[in-house]
């Protein structure tokens, strides 16, 4: 870069080119009636005035009035005077360009229905820029076109988001025809094949169901394929499979297919029990709180009349509100399998400790060391979800699930309290029976009904966070890795290194929307050559 060095007397100017060669220029000095320093300052002032004049001329290219100054004035200097004099005198003859644009943009948006079909509104940003370059509109016209174009683009973005939420809702809520086929085939097998109706477990192994020296696992599911993967992965990775007892709880309609599957696909030395809810004595006696809660829940959700099509047609609600309403229609939120875990002490009155497993998990290590964890008097052994490398998954606190804008929640809980995860939990049933956890759970469900389902997002985790508050013992994150159903950035190697992986989220591994690079971790426990699997066209990918 060239540098100029001017001597204080202005007699010499030194030029230093980039190459480093110095050149000296002698400045011829005339009479010194005016000091050289004064000449320098005058030159500097004149330069600043020229720059200011240039800026004012440039601003004049976008003028809010039709009678542009540059087009009516005889000279640039006179135009500049028209702009400066009123401001110097403290008067303002016309609004500035930003104020004109602000006035237009702050006006209420024109309804999108009125904008549709108007050819003069640019349809894309490229069209808008091209039109501005060609027509050079004044500030007001510029702002009006910009406002109308933004309104159209916002509406398109809104509709795209709503369609995405609708497609996700359909994909995650529907039962794939392959799974429906599997359930029907197994139900038929149960009715026609005595081998599919075996007593589970056999009579000599029944005492093990209440023997606390065994390792008891509980799985609640109405999905036969998902349950088969959990069971296979649990037993295959166990170092003492003969000491494993798996209690499978299902509903009435799925009991026959579930029993048929595990009768025809024994798990080696492991002990498997399949029971429907109506088989439990406790469930058959009197009024069960979970049933009453579900009835109220169903009544509240009946307000969404017309189903998903009616919800997405609403033109006034924001996309995230529509997404929440679509989520409310998901069958799992009104499924007994989703709520039954709160009654484990009543369902298994003879057991002291169990490990509860969701049906969208895969076991990748021996889980029997979980019985060696000292719970320190706590009820629920769970992984915290506010600390970890994956900030997208492991950043959940109470404020992530509970509505702290509601005074009842705001006055009762700390928004920054760390949350924990359902899916792989160690439950000390003996300590649970001494607590009021279940009563607290239903008390807050009732409060949520009274508040029109406004206290938290959907699901059983939010009321679980409340009910187990103060009763949670934190266990090592190795035992439960979350987010494989919604965190696409999770790598195969990271997931493979966890003890239990959880496909929580919409992208369940048995659905077409599953993440292809993570699905093999689940699919490795499916025997795709099995006649039922093969006959229903269930494939690895």
Coordinates of C-alpha atoms in Angstrom, one line a residue:
X1 CA 0.0 0.0 0.0
X2 CA 1.4 3.5 -0.9
X3 CA 2.0 5.9 2.0
X4 CA 2.2 9.7 1.9
X5 CA 4.3 11.6 4.4
X6 CA 3.8 15.5 4.4
X7 CA 6.2 17.7 6.2
X8 CA 4.8 20.2 8.7
X9 CA 5.8 23.1 6.4
X10 CA 4.2 21.4 3.4
X11 CA 7.5 21.9 1.5
X12 CA 8.1 18.1 1.0
X13 CA 5.9 15.2 0.2
X14 CA 7.4 11.7 0.6
X15 CA 5.9 8.9 -1.4
X16 CA 6.6 5.4 -0.2
X17 CA 5.4 2.8 -2.7
X18 CA 4.7 -0.8 -1.8
X19 CA 8.1 -1.9 -3.1
X20 CA 9.9 0.3 -0.5
X21 CA 11.5 2.9 -3.0
X22 CA 11.3 6.4 -1.6
X23 CA 10.6 9.4 -4.0
X24 CA 10.9 13.0 -2.8
X25 CA 8.8 15.7 -4.3
X26 CA 9.6 19.4 -3.7
X27 CA 6.5 21.6 -3.4
X28 CA 6.9 25.1 -4.8
X29 CA 5.9 27.7 -2.2
X30 CA 4.3 31.0 -3.1
X31 CA 3.5 33.9 -0.9
X32 CA 2.8 33.0 2.7
X33 CA -0.1 35.4 3.3
X34 CA -2.1 32.3 4.4
X35 CA -0.3 29.7 6.6
X36 CA 0.3 26.4 5.0
X37 CA -1.3 24.7 8.0
X38 CA -4.5 26.7 7.4
X39 CA -4.5 25.7 3.7
X40 CA -4.2 22.0 4.8
X41 CA -7.2 22.3 7.1
X42 CA -9.2 24.1 4.4
X43 CA -8.5 21.4 1.9
X44 CA -9.5 18.8 4.5
X45 CA -12.8 20.6 5.2
X46 CA -13.6 20.9 1.5
X47 CA -13.0 17.2 1.0
X48 CA -15.5 16.4 3.8
X49 CA -18.1 18.7 2.2
X50 CA -17.7 16.9 -1.1
X51 CA -18.3 13.6 0.6
X52 CA -21.3 14.9 2.4
X53 CA -22.7 16.3 -0.9
X54 CA -22.2 12.9 -2.5
X55 CA -24.2 11.1 0.3
X56 CA -27.1 13.6 0.1
X57 CA -27.2 13.1 -3.7
X58 CA -27.3 9.3 -3.3
X59 CA -30.1 9.5 -0.8
X60 CA -32.0 11.6 -3.3
X61 CA -32.4 8.6 -5.6
X62 CA -35.1 7.2 -3.2
X63 CA -37.4 10.1 -2.5
X64 CA -40.8 9.8 -0.9
X65 CA -42.3 12.5 -3.2
X66 CA -43.0 12.2 -6.8
X67 CA -41.4 15.5 -7.6
X68 CA -37.8 14.4 -7.1
X69 CA -35.3 17.1 -6.1
X70 CA -32.6 16.1 -8.5
X71 CA -35.0 16.3 -11.4
X72 CA -36.4 19.8 -10.7
X73 CA -33.4 21.6 -9.3
X74 CA -31.0 23.5 -11.6
X75 CA -27.9 22.4 -9.7
X76 CA -26.8 19.9 -7.1
X77 CA -25.9 22.7 -4.7
X78 CA -29.4 24.2 -4.8
X79 CA -30.9 20.8 -4.2
X80 CA -28.6 20.3 -1.3
X81 CA -29.8 23.6 0.1
X82 CA -33.4 22.5 -0.1
X83 CA -32.5 19.5 2.0
X84 CA -30.4 21.2 4.5
X85 CA -32.0 24.6 5.2
X86 CA -35.3 23.3 6.7
X87 CA -33.3 21.0 9.0
X88 CA -30.9 23.8 10.0
X89 CA -33.9 26.1 10.8
X90 CA -35.5 23.3 12.9
X91 CA -38.3 22.6 10.5
X92 CA -39.1 19.4 8.7
X93 CA -40.8 19.8 5.3
X94 CA -41.1 16.1 4.5
X95 CA -40.6 12.7 6.1
X96 CA -37.3 10.9 5.6
X97 CA -37.1 7.7 3.6
X98 CA -36.9 5.3 6.6
X99 CA -40.0 7.0 8.2
X100 CA -42.1 6.5 5.1
X101 CA -41.1 2.9 4.9
X102 CA -41.8 2.3 8.6
X103 CA -45.2 3.9 8.3
X104 CA -46.1 1.4 5.5
X105 CA -44.6 -1.7 7.1
X106 CA -46.2 -1.0 10.5
X107 CA -49.7 -0.9 9.0
X108 CA -51.8 -4.1 9.5
X109 CA -51.1 -6.8 6.9
X110 CA -53.5 -7.1 4.1
X111 CA -55.4 -10.5 4.4
X112 CA -53.7 -13.1 2.3
X113 CA -56.9 -14.0 0.5
X114 CA -56.9 -10.5 -1.0
X115 CA -53.3 -10.8 -2.2
X116 CA -53.8 -14.1 -4.0
X117 CA -54.0 -13.8 -7.8
X118 CA -52.6 -10.2 -7.8
X119 CA -50.0 -10.3 -10.6
X120 CA -48.3 -7.1 -9.6
X121 CA -47.0 -8.6 -6.4
X122 CA -43.6 -10.3 -6.8
X123 CA -43.8 -14.0 -6.1
X124 CA -40.1 -14.4 -5.2
X125 CA -37.3 -12.3 -3.9
X126 CA -35.6 -12.5 -7.3
X127 CA -38.7 -11.1 -9.0
X128 CA -38.8 -8.3 -6.4
X129 CA -35.2 -7.3 -6.9
X130 CA -35.5 -7.4 -10.7
X131 CA -38.6 -5.2 -10.6
X132 CA -37.0 -2.7 -8.2
X133 CA -34.0 -2.3 -10.5
X134 CA -36.2 -1.8 -13.6
X135 CA -38.9 0.6 -12.2
X136 CA -36.9 2.4 -9.5
X137 CA -40.0 3.0 -7.4
X138 CA -40.3 5.7 -4.7
X139 CA -40.0 4.7 -1.0
X140 CA -43.7 4.3 -0.4
X141 CA -44.3 2.0 -3.4
X142 CA -41.1 0.1 -2.5
X143 CA -42.4 -0.6 1.0
X144 CA -45.9 -1.6 -0.1
X145 CA -44.6 -4.2 -2.6
X146 CA -42.1 -5.5 0.0
X147 CA -44.9 -5.8 2.6
X148 CA -47.3 -7.6 0.3
X149 CA -44.6 -10.0 -0.9
X150 CA -43.5 -10.8 2.6
X151 CA -47.1 -11.6 3.5
X152 CA -47.4 -14.1 0.7
X153 CA -44.1 -15.7 1.5
X154 CA -45.0 -16.0 5.2
X155 CA -48.3 -17.7 4.3
X156 CA -46.4 -20.2 2.0
X157 CA -43.9 -20.9 4.8
X158 CA -46.7 -21.4 7.3
X159 CA -48.5 -23.9 5.0
X160 CA -45.3 -25.8 4.4
X161 CA -44.7 -26.2 8.1
X162 CA -48.3 -27.3 8.7
X163 CA -48.0 -29.9 5.9
X164 CA -44.8 -31.2 7.4
X165 CA -46.4 -31.5 10.8
X166 CA -49.4 -33.3 9.2
X167 CA -47.2 -35.8 7.3
X168 CA -45.2 -36.5 10.4
X169 CA -48.4 -37.0 12.4
X170 CA -49.8 -39.5 9.9
X171 CA -46.5 -41.3 9.5
X172 CA -45.9 -41.7 13.3
X173 CA -49.5 -42.4 14.3
X174 CA -50.5 -44.9 11.7
X175 CA -49.9 -48.6 12.0
X176 CA -47.9 -49.8 9.1
X177 CA -49.6 -52.5 7.1
X178 CA -46.7 -54.9 7.8
X179 CA -47.3 -54.7 11.5
X180 CA -51.0 -55.0 11.1
X181 CA -50.4 -58.1 9.0
X182 CA -48.1 -59.6 11.7
X183 CA -50.7 -59.0 14.4
X184 CA -53.5 -60.7 12.3
X185 CA -51.4 -63.7 11.3
X186 CA -50.3 -64.3 14.9
X187 CA -53.9 -64.0 16.1
X188 CA -55.0 -66.5 13.5
X189 CA -52.1 -68.8 14.6
X190 CA -53.2 -68.4 18.2
X191 CA -56.7 -69.6 17.3
X192 CA -55.7 -72.6 15.2
X193 CA -52.4 -73.8 16.6
X194 CA -52.1 -75.2 20.2
X195 CA -48.4 -74.5 20.1
X196 CA -49.2 -70.8 20.0
X197 CA -51.3 -71.1 23.1
X198 CA -48.7 -72.4 25.5
X199 CA -48.8 -71.3 29.1
X200 CA -46.1 -68.7 29.7
X201 CA -44.2 -69.5 31.7
X202 CA -44.5 -73.2 32.2
X203 CA -45.9 -74.4 35.5
X204 CA -42.6 -75.3 37.1
X205 CA -41.2 -71.8 36.4
X206 CA -44.2 -69.9 37.8
X207 CA -42.6 -69.4 41.3
X208 CA -39.8 -67.4 39.7
X209 CA -42.3 -64.7 38.8
X210 CA -42.4 -63.6 42.5
X211 CA -38.9 -64.6 43.5
X212 CA -36.8 -61.5 44.2
X213 CA -33.5 -63.3 43.7
X214 CA -34.2 -63.1 39.9
X215 CA -33.8 -60.0 37.8
X216 CA -37.2 -58.8 36.9
X217 CA -37.9 -56.6 33.8
X218 CA -41.2 -55.1 32.9
X219 CA -42.3 -54.2 29.3
X220 CA -45.7 -52.7 28.5
X221 CA -46.5 -52.8 24.8
X222 CA -49.2 -53.4 22.2
X223 CA -46.6 -53.7 19.4
X224 CA -45.5 -57.4 18.9
X225 CA -42.6 -56.6 16.7
X226 CA -41.2 -53.9 19.0
X227 CA -41.6 -56.1 22.0
X228 CA -39.8 -59.0 20.3
X229 CA -36.8 -56.8 19.7
X230 CA -36.6 -55.6 23.3
X231 CA -36.9 -59.2 24.6
X232 CA -34.3 -60.6 22.1
X233 CA -31.8 -57.8 22.8
X234 CA -32.3 -58.1 26.6
X235 CA -31.7 -61.9 26.7
X236 CA -29.0 -62.0 24.0
X237 CA -26.8 -59.5 25.9
X238 CA -27.4 -61.0 29.4
X239 CA -24.6 -62.8 31.0
X240 CA -27.1 -64.8 33.2
X241 CA -30.1 -65.3 31.0
X242 CA -31.4 -68.1 33.2
X243 CA -31.9 -65.5 35.9
X244 CA -33.9 -63.1 33.7
X245 CA -37.6 -62.8 34.2
X246 CA -39.4 -60.6 31.6
X247 CA -43.0 -59.5 32.5
X248 CA -44.8 -58.4 29.3
X249 CA -48.0 -56.4 29.8
X250 CA -50.3 -55.8 26.9
X251 CA -53.9 -55.0 26.2
X252 CA -56.8 -57.3 25.5
X253 CA -56.7 -57.1 21.7
X254 CA -53.0 -57.7 21.5
X255 CA -52.8 -60.5 24.1
X256 CA -53.4 -63.4 21.6
X257 CA -50.8 -62.3 19.0
X258 CA -48.3 -61.5 21.8
X259 CA -48.7 -64.9 23.4
X260 CA -48.5 -66.6 20.1
X261 CA -45.2 -64.9 19.2
X262 CA -43.4 -65.7 22.5
X263 CA -44.9 -69.3 22.6
X264 CA -43.5 -69.9 19.1
X265 CA -40.2 -68.0 19.7
X266 CA -38.9 -69.0 23.1
X267 CA -36.0 -67.0 24.6
X268 CA -33.8 -69.8 25.7
X269 CA -33.3 -70.0 29.4
X270 CA -35.0 -66.7 30.1
X271 CA -38.4 -66.7 31.8
X272 CA -41.2 -64.8 29.9
X273 CA -44.6 -63.9 31.2
X274 CA -47.3 -62.5 28.9
X275 CA -50.4 -61.0 30.6
X276 CA -53.2 -58.7 29.5
X277 CA -54.3 -55.9 31.9
X278 CA -57.6 -57.6 32.6
X279 CA -55.6 -60.6 34.0
X280 CA -54.4 -58.6 36.9
X281 CA -56.5 -58.9 40.0
X282 CA -55.8 -55.3 41.0
X283 CA -57.0 -54.1 37.7
X284 CA -60.2 -56.0 37.8
X285 CA -61.2 -54.6 41.3
X286 CA -63.2 -51.5 41.6
X287 CA -62.4 -48.1 40.0
X288 CA -58.9 -47.9 38.6
X289 CA -57.5 -44.3 38.7
X290 CA -55.7 -44.6 35.4
X291 CA -59.0 -45.6 33.6
X292 CA -60.8 -42.6 35.1
X293 CA -57.9 -40.3 34.0
X294 CA -58.1 -41.7 30.5
X295 CA -61.8 -41.1 30.3
X296 CA -61.4 -37.5 31.3
X297 CA -58.4 -37.2 28.9
X298 CA -60.5 -38.6 26.0
X299 CA -63.3 -36.1 26.8
X300 CA -60.9 -33.2 26.7
X301 CA -59.4 -34.3 23.4
X302 CA -62.9 -34.7 21.8
X303 CA -62.8 -30.9 21.4
X304 CA -60.7 -31.5 18.3
X305 CA -63.7 -32.5 16.2
X306 CA -63.1 -33.2 12.6
X307 CA -59.7 -34.7 13.3
X308 CA -56.4 -33.7 11.6
X309 CA -58.1 -32.3 8.5
X310 CA -60.1 -29.8 10.6
X311 CA -57.1 -28.8 12.6
X312 CA -54.8 -27.9 9.6
X313 CA -57.6 -25.9 8.0
X314 CA -57.4 -23.3 10.7
X315 CA -56.0 -20.1 9.1
X316 CA -55.4 -18.1 12.3
X317 CA -53.4 -20.4 14.6
X318 CA -49.7 -20.6 14.6
X319 CA -48.0 -23.8 13.2
X320 CA -46.7 -24.9 16.6
X321 CA -50.2 -24.7 18.1
X322 CA -51.5 -26.8 15.2
X323 CA -48.6 -29.3 15.7
X324 CA -49.6 -29.6 19.4
X325 CA -53.2 -30.3 18.5
X326 CA -52.1 -32.9 16.0
X327 CA -49.9 -34.5 18.6
X328 CA -53.0 -34.6 20.9
X329 CA -54.6 -37.0 18.4
X330 CA -51.8 -39.4 18.6
X331 CA -53.0 -42.8 19.8
X332 CA -50.1 -43.3 22.2
X333 CA -51.2 -40.4 24.4
X334 CA -54.5 -42.1 25.1
X335 CA -53.0 -45.6 25.4
X336 CA -53.1 -47.6 28.6
X337 CA -49.6 -48.8 27.8
X338 CA -48.3 -45.3 28.2
X339 CA -49.9 -44.7 31.7
X340 CA -49.7 -48.1 33.3
X341 CA -46.1 -47.7 34.7
X342 CA -47.5 -45.5 37.5
X343 CA -49.2 -48.6 38.9
X344 CA -46.2 -51.0 39.0
X345 CA -46.3 -51.4 42.8
X346 CA -49.9 -52.6 42.6
X347 CA -49.3 -54.8 39.5
X348 CA -46.4 -56.6 41.1
X349 CA -47.1 -56.6 44.9
X350 CA -44.6 -59.3 45.7
X351 CA -41.6 -57.7 43.9
X352 CA -39.1 -55.3 45.5
X353 CA -37.2 -54.0 42.5
X354 CA -37.8 -54.0 38.7
X355 CA -36.3 -52.4 35.6
X356 CA -39.0 -50.9 33.4
X357 CA -38.3 -50.9 29.6
X358 CA -40.1 -48.9 26.9
X359 CA -40.8 -50.9 23.6
X360 CA -38.8 -48.5 21.5
X361 CA -35.5 -49.3 23.2
X362 CA -32.7 -51.8 22.3
X363 CA -30.5 -53.4 25.0
X364 CA -26.9 -53.6 24.0
X365 CA -25.2 -54.8 27.2
X366 CA -25.9 -56.9 30.3
X367 CA -28.4 -55.0 32.5
X368 CA -28.1 -57.2 35.6
X369 CA -25.5 -54.8 37.3
X370 CA -28.4 -52.3 37.7
X371 CA -29.5 -54.4 40.7
X372 CA -26.2 -53.5 42.4
X373 CA -26.9 -49.8 42.3
X374 CA -27.4 -48.3 45.8
X375 CA -30.6 -46.2 45.3
X376 CA -30.0 -44.4 48.7
X377 CA -33.7 -44.7 49.6
X378 CA -34.8 -43.2 46.3
X379 CA -37.6 -44.8 44.1
X380 CA -36.6 -44.1 40.5
X381 CA -33.1 -44.7 39.1
X382 CA -32.9 -42.6 35.9
X383 CA -30.6 -40.8 33.6
X384 CA -30.6 -37.0 33.8
X385 CA -31.3 -35.1 30.5
X386 CA -29.6 -31.7 31.2
X387 CA -26.0 -32.7 30.9
X388 CA -24.2 -34.3 28.1
X389 CA -22.2 -33.9 24.8
X390 CA -25.3 -33.8 22.7
X391 CA -26.8 -30.4 23.6
X392 CA -29.8 -31.0 21.3
X393 CA -30.9 -34.1 23.3
X394 CA -29.3 -33.6 26.7
X395 CA -30.6 -30.1 27.4
X396 CA -33.9 -30.8 29.0
X397 CA -35.1 -29.1 32.2
X398 CA -38.5 -28.7 33.8
X399 CA -39.1 -25.7 31.6
X400 CA -38.8 -27.9 28.6
X401 CA -41.9 -29.8 29.6
X402 CA -44.0 -27.7 32.0
X403 CA -45.8 -24.5 31.2
X404 CA -44.2 -21.9 33.5
X405 CA -46.4 -19.2 32.1
X406 CA -49.2 -20.8 34.1
X407 CA -49.2 -19.5 37.8
X408 CA -49.8 -23.0 39.2
X409 CA -46.7 -24.4 37.6
X410 CA -44.6 -21.2 38.2
X411 CA -45.4 -21.1 41.9
X412 CA -44.7 -24.8 42.5
X413 CA -41.5 -25.7 40.6
X414 CA -38.1 -24.5 39.5
X415 CA -37.9 -24.1 35.7
X416 CA -34.1 -24.8 35.7
X417 CA -34.4 -28.1 37.6
X418 CA -32.9 -31.0 35.6
X419 CA -35.3 -33.4 34.0
X420 CA -34.8 -37.2 33.7
X421 CA -35.8 -39.8 31.2
X422 CA -38.4 -42.5 31.0
X423 CA -37.5 -45.6 28.9
X424 CA -35.0 -47.5 31.1
X425 CA -35.7 -47.0 34.7
X426 CA -34.8 -48.8 37.9
X427 CA -37.8 -48.8 40.3
X428 CA -37.5 -49.6 44.0
X429 CA -41.0 -50.8 44.5
X430 CA -40.6 -51.3 48.2
X431 CA -39.6 -47.6 48.6
X432 CA -42.4 -46.6 46.2
X433 CA -45.1 -48.2 48.4
X434 CA -44.0 -46.0 51.3
X435 CA -44.4 -42.8 49.3
X436 CA -47.3 -40.8 47.9
X437 CA -46.0 -40.8 44.3
X438 CA -49.1 -42.3 42.6
X439 CA -51.4 -40.0 44.5
X440 CA -49.3 -37.0 43.5
X441 CA -49.4 -38.1 39.9
X442 CA -53.2 -38.2 39.7
X443 CA -53.5 -35.0 41.7
X444 CA -51.6 -33.2 39.0
X445 CA -53.4 -35.0 36.2
X446 CA -56.6 -33.6 37.7
X447 CA -55.2 -30.1 37.9
X448 CA -54.2 -30.4 34.2
X449 CA -57.8 -31.4 33.3
X450 CA -59.1 -28.4 35.3
X451 CA -56.7 -26.1 33.4
X452 CA -57.9 -27.4 30.0
X453 CA -54.7 -29.4 29.4
X454 CA -52.5 -26.3 29.7
X455 CA -50.0 -27.2 32.4
X456 CA -47.7 -29.2 30.2
X457 CA -47.0 -30.8 26.9
X458 CA -48.5 -34.2 26.1
X459 CA -47.3 -37.5 27.4
X460 CA -46.6 -39.2 30.8
X461 CA -43.2 -37.6 31.4
X462 CA -44.4 -34.2 32.6
X463 CA -46.7 -35.5 35.4
X464 CA -43.9 -38.1 36.1
X465 CA -41.4 -35.3 36.6
X466 CA -43.8 -33.8 39.2
X467 CA -44.8 -37.1 40.9
X468 CA -41.2 -38.4 41.3
X469 CA -39.8 -35.0 42.2
X470 CA -37.4 -35.6 45.1
X471 CA -37.5 -39.4 44.6
X472 CA -35.0 -39.8 41.7
X473 CA -31.5 -41.3 42.0
X474 CA -29.3 -40.3 39.0
X475 CA -27.5 -43.2 37.2
X476 CA -24.7 -43.1 34.7
X477 CA -25.7 -41.9 31.1
X478 CA -24.2 -45.1 29.7
X479 CA -27.3 -47.0 30.7
X480 CA -29.7 -44.9 28.6
X481 CA -28.9 -43.0 25.4
X482 CA -31.8 -40.9 24.2
X483 CA -33.0 -39.2 21.0
X484 CA -32.5 -41.9 18.3
X485 CA -36.0 -41.1 17.0
X486 CA -35.4 -37.4 16.5
X487 CA -31.6 -36.7 16.5
X488 CA -30.4 -37.4 13.0
X489 CA -26.9 -36.1 13.7
X490 CA -26.2 -38.9 16.2
X491 CA -23.6 -41.3 14.7
X492 CA -23.8 -45.0 14.5
X493 CA -20.6 -45.4 16.6
X494 CA -21.9 -43.1 19.4
X495 CA -25.2 -45.1 19.6
X496 CA -23.4 -48.5 19.5
X497 CA -21.4 -47.6 22.6
X498 CA -24.4 -47.1 24.9
X499 CA -25.8 -49.8 27.1
X500 CA -29.4 -49.0 26.1
X501 CA -30.4 -46.9 23.1
X502 CA -33.9 -45.3 23.0
X503 CA -35.7 -44.4 19.7
X504 CA -37.8 -41.8 21.5
X505 CA -39.3 -39.4 18.9
X506 CA -41.4 -39.9 15.8
X507 CA -38.8 -41.8 13.7
X508 CA -39.4 -45.2 15.3
X509 CA -37.1 -47.9 13.8
X510 CA -40.1 -50.0 12.5
X511 CA -41.4 -47.0 10.5
X512 CA -40.3 -45.8 7.0
X513 CA -39.3 -42.5 8.5
X514 CA -36.6 -44.1 10.7
X515 CA -33.1 -42.8 10.2
X516 CA -31.3 -45.3 7.9
X517 CA -27.9 -45.1 9.6
X518 CA -29.4 -45.9 13.0
X519 CA -32.1 -48.5 12.1
X520 CA -29.6 -51.4 11.8
X521 CA -29.0 -51.2 15.5
X522 CA -32.6 -52.2 16.0
X523 CA -33.0 -54.5 12.9
X524 CA -30.1 -56.8 13.9
X525 CA -32.5 -58.3 16.5
X526 CA -35.2 -59.1 13.9
X527 CA -35.1 -62.5 12.2
X528 CA -36.1 -61.5 8.7
X529 CA -36.2 -65.1 7.6
X530 CA -38.9 -66.0 10.1
X531 CA -42.1 -67.1 8.3
X532 CA -44.3 -64.5 10.0
X533 CA -41.8 -61.7 9.4
X534 CA -41.2 -62.7 5.8
X535 CA -44.8 -63.4 5.1
X536 CA -45.8 -59.8 6.1
X537 CA -42.9 -58.3 4.0
X538 CA -41.1 -56.8 6.9
X539 CA -37.7 -56.0 5.6
X540 CA -34.4 -54.8 7.0
X541 CA -34.6 -51.5 5.1

